[in-house]
PDB file of C-alpha atoms in Angstrom:
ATOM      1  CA  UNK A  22     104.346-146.469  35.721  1.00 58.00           C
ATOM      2  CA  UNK A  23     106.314-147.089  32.610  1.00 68.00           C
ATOM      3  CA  UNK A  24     104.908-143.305  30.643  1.00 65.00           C
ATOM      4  CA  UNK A  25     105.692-140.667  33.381  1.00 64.00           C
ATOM      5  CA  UNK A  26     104.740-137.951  30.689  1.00 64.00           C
ATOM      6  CA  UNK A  27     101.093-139.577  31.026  1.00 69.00           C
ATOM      7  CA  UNK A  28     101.170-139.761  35.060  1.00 79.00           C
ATOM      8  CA  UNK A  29      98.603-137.474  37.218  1.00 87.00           C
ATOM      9  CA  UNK A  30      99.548-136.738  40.542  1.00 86.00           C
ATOM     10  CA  UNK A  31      97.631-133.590  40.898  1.00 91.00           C
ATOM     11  CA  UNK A  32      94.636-134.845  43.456  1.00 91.00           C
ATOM     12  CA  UNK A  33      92.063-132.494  42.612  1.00 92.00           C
ATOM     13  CA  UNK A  34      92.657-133.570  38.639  1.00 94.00           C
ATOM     14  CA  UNK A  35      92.395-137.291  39.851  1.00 94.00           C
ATOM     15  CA  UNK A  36      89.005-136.365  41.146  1.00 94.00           C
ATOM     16  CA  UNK A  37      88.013-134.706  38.213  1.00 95.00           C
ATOM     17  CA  UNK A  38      88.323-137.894  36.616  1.00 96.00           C
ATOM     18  CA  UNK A  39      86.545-139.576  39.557  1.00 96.00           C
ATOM     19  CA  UNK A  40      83.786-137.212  38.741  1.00 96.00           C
ATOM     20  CA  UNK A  41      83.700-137.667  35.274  1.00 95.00           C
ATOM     21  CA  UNK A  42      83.748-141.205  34.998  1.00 97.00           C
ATOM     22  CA  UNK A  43      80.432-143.220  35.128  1.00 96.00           C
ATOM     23  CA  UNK A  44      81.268-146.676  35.507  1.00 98.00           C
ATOM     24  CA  UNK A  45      83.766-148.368  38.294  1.00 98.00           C
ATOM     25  CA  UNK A  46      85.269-151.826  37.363  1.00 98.00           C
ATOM     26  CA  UNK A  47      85.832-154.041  40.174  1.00 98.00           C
ATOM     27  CA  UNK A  48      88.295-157.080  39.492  1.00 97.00           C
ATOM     28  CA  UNK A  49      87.389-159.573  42.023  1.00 97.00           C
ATOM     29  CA  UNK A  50      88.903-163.253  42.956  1.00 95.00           C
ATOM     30  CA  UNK A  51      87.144-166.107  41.511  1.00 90.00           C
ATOM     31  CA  UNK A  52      89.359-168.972  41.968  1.00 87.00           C
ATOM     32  CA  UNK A  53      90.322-169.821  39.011  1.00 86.00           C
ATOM     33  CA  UNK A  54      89.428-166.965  36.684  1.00 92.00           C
ATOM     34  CA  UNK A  55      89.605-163.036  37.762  1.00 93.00           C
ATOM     35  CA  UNK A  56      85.601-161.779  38.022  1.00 94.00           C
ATOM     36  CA  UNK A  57      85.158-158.128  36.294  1.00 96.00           C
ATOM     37  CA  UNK A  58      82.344-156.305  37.834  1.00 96.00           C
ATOM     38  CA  UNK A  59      80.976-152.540  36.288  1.00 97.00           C
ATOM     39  CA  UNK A  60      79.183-151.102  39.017  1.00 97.00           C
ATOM     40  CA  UNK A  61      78.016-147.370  39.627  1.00 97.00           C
ATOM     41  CA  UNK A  62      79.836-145.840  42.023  1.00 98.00           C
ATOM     42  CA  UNK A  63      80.380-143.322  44.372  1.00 97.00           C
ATOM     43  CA  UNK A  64      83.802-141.692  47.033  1.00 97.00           C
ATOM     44  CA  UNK A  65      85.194-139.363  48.729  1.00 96.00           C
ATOM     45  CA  UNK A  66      88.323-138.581  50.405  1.00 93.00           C
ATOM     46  CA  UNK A  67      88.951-137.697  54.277  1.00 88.00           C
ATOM     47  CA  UNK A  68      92.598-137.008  55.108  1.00 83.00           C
ATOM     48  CA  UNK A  69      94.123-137.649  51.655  1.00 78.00           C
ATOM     49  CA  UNK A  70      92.300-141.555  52.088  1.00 90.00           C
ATOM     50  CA  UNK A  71      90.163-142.132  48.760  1.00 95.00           C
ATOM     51  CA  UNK A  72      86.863-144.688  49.620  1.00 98.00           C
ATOM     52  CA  UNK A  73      85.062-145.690  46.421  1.00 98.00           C
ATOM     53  CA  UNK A  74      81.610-147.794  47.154  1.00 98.00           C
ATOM     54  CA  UNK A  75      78.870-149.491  45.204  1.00 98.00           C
ATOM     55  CA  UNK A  76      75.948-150.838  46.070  1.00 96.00           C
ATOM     56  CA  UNK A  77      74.266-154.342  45.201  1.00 92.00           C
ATOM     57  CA  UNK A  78      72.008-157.160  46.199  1.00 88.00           C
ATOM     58  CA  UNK A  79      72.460-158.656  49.624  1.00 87.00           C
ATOM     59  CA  UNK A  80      72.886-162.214  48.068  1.00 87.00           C
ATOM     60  CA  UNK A  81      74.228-163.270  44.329  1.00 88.00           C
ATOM     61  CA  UNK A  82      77.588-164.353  42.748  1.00 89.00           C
ATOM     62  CA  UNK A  83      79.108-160.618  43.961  1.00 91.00           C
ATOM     63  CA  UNK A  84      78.571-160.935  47.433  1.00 90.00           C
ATOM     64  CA  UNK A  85      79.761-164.667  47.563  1.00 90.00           C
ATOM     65  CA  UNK A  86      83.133-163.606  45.844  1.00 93.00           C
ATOM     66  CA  UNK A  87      83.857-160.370  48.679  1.00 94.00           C
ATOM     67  CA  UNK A  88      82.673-162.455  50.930  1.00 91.00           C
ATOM     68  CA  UNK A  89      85.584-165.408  49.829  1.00 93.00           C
ATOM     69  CA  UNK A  90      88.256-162.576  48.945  1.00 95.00           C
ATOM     70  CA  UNK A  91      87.664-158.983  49.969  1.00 97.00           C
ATOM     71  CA  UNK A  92      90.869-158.035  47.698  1.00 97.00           C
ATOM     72  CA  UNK A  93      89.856-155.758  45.067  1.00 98.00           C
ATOM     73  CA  UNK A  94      91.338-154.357  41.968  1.00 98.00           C
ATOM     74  CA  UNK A  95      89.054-151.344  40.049  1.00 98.00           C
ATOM     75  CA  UNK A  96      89.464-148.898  37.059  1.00 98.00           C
ATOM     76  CA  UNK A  97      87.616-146.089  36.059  1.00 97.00           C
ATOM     77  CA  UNK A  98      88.144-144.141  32.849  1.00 92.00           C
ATOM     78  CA  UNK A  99      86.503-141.425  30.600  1.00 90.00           C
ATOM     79  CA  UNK A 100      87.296-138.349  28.001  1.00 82.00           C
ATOM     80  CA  UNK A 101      87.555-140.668  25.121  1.00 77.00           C
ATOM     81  CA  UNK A 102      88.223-140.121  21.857  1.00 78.00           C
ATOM     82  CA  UNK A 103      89.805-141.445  18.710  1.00 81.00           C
ATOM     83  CA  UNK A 104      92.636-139.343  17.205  1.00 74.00           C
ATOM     84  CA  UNK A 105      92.650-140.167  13.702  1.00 76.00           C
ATOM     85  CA  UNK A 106      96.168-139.927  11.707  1.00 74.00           C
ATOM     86  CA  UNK A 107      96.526-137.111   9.816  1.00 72.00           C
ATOM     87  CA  UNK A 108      98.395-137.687   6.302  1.00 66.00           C
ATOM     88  CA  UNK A 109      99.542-140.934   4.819  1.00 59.00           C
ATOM     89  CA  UNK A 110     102.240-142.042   7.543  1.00 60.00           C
ATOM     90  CA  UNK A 111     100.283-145.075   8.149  1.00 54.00           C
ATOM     91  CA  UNK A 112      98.169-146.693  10.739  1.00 71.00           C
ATOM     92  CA  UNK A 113      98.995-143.600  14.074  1.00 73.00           C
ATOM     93  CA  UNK A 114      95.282-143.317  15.123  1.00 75.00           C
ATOM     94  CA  UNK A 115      95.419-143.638  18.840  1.00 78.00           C
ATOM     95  CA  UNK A 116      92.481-143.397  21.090  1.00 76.00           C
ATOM     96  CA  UNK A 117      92.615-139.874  24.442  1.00 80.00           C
ATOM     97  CA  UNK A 118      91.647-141.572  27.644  1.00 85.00           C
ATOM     98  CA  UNK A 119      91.966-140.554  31.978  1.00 91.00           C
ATOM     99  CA  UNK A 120      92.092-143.630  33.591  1.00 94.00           C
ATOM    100  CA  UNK A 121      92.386-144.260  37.709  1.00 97.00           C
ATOM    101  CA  UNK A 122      93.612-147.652  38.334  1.00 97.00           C
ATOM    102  CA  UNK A 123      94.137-148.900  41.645  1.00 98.00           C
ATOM    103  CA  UNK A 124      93.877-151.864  44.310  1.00 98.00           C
ATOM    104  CA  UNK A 125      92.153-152.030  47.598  1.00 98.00           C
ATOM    105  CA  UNK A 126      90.168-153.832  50.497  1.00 98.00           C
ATOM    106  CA  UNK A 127      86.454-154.329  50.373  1.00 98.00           C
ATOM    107  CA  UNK A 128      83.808-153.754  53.212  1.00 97.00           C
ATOM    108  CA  UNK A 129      80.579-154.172  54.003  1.00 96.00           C
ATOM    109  CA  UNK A 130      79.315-150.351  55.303  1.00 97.00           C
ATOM    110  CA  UNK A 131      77.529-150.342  58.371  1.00 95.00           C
ATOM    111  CA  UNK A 132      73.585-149.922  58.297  1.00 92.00           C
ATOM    112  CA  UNK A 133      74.303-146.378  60.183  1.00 92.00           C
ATOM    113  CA  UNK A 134      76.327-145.696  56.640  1.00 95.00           C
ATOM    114  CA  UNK A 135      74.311-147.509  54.223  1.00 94.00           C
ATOM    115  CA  UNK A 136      71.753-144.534  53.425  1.00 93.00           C
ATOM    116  CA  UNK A 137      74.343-141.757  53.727  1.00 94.00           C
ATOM    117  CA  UNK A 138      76.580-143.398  50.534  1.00 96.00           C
ATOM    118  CA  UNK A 139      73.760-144.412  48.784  1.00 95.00           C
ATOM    119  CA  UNK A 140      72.881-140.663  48.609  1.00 94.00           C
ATOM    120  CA  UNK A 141      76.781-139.547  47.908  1.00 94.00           C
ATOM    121  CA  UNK A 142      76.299-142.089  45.060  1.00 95.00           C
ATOM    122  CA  UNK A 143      73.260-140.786  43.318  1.00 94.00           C
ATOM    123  CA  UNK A 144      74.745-136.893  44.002  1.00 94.00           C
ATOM    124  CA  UNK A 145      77.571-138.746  41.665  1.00 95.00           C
ATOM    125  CA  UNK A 146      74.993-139.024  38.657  1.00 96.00           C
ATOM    126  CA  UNK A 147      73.391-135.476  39.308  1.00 93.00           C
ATOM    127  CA  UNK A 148      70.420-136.455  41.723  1.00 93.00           C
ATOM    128  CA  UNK A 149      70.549-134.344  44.334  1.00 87.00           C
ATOM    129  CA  UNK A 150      67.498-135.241  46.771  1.00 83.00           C
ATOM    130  CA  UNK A 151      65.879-139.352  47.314  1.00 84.00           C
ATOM    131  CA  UNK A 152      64.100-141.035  49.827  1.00 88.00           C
ATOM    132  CA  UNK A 153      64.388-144.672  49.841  1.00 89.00           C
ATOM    133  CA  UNK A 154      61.709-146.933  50.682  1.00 90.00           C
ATOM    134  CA  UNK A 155      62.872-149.327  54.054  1.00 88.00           C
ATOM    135  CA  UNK A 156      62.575-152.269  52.048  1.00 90.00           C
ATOM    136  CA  UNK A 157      64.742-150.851  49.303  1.00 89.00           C
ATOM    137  CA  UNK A 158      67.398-150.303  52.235  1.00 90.00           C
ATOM    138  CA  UNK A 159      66.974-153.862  53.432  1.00 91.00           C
ATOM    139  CA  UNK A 160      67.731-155.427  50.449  1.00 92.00           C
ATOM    140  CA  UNK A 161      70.477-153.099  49.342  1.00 94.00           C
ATOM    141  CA  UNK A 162      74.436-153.737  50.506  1.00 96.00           C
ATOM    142  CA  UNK A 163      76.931-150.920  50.260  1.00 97.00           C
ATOM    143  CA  UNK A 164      80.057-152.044  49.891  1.00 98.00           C
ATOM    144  CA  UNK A 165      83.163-149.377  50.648  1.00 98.00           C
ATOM    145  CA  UNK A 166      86.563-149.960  48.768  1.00 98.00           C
ATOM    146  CA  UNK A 167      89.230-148.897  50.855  1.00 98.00           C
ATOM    147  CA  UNK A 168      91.708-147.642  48.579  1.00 98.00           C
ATOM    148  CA  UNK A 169      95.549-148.906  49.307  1.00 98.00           C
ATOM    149  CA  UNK A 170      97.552-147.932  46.456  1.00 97.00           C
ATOM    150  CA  UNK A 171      96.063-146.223  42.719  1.00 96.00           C
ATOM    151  CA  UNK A 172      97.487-144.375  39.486  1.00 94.00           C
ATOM    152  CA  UNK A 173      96.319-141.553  37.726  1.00 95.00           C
ATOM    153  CA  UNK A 174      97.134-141.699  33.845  1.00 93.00           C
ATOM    154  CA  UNK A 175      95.908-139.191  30.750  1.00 90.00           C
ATOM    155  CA  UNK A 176      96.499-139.648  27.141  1.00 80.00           C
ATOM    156  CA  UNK A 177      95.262-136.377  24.862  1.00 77.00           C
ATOM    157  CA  UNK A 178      95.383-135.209  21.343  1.00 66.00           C
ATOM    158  CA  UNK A 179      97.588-132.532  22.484  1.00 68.00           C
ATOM    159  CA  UNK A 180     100.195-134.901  24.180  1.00 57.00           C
ATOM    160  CA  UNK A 181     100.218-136.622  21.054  1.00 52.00           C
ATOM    161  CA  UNK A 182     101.153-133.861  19.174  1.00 51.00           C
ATOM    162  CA  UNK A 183     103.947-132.993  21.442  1.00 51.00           C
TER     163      UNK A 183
END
């Protein structure tokens, strides 16, 4: 990472951001062209390994791709804002941001593990109790991102200022 000053290592503030962020962007390969996927998401974290998963049809252009290439690049951001200049120095506005960017390995999640994440990921909006129809779990795929390597970056008004 080029900005140290802007590096998180701290875990529990990395999952803070986890937490806080809303979207997951999956970077997939498409041949040719990279395919960038937002998805809700969900993770967690058993013995300092982070999992992120999303769920998604059982058939469509998504599932082809993992299928061809389960290699997996994602981002996640939030706490934005736009830090306007203050004075006449010129065009310094600058835009606060946490950001987790990272690279992994996609799989499929077994069926014993499909309704258990698919409840972890609706806990990560705020619902705290479902019941899924069978059907609805038929046609849904969980697929589990097996995190190999990830960054942790934040850019604030206050670091700006220093």
């Amino acid at each position: 990472m080029r900005r140290k000053d802007r590096e998180i290592t701290d875990f529990a503030e990395i999952k803070a951001i986890l937490d806080k962020s809303k979207v997951l962007r999956i970077a997939l390969n498409n041949g040719d062209f990279p395919y960038v996927i937002p998805v809700n998401f969900g993770y967690y974290c058993y013995d300092s390994q982070l999992t992120l998963f999303f769920h998604g049809a059982t058939e469509g252009a998504k599932h082809a791709v993992i299928r061809n290439d389960n290699r997996v690049t994602f981002e996640v951001d939030c706490s934005h804002d736009l830090i306007l200049p203050s004075g006449k120095e010129g065009c310094t506005a600058s835009f606060a941001y946490e950001s987790v960017i990272g690279q992994g390995y996609i799989e499929k999640a077994s069926e014993e593990e499909k309704e258990h994440l698919l409840i972890l990921l609706l806990q990560h909006y705020g619902i705290d109790t479902c019941t899924f129809r069978p059907t609805t779990l038929q046609n849904t795929v969980v697929y589990k991102i097996n995190v190999s390597s990830y960054t942790a970056k934040r850019f604030s008004a206050q670091s700006k200022s220093n």
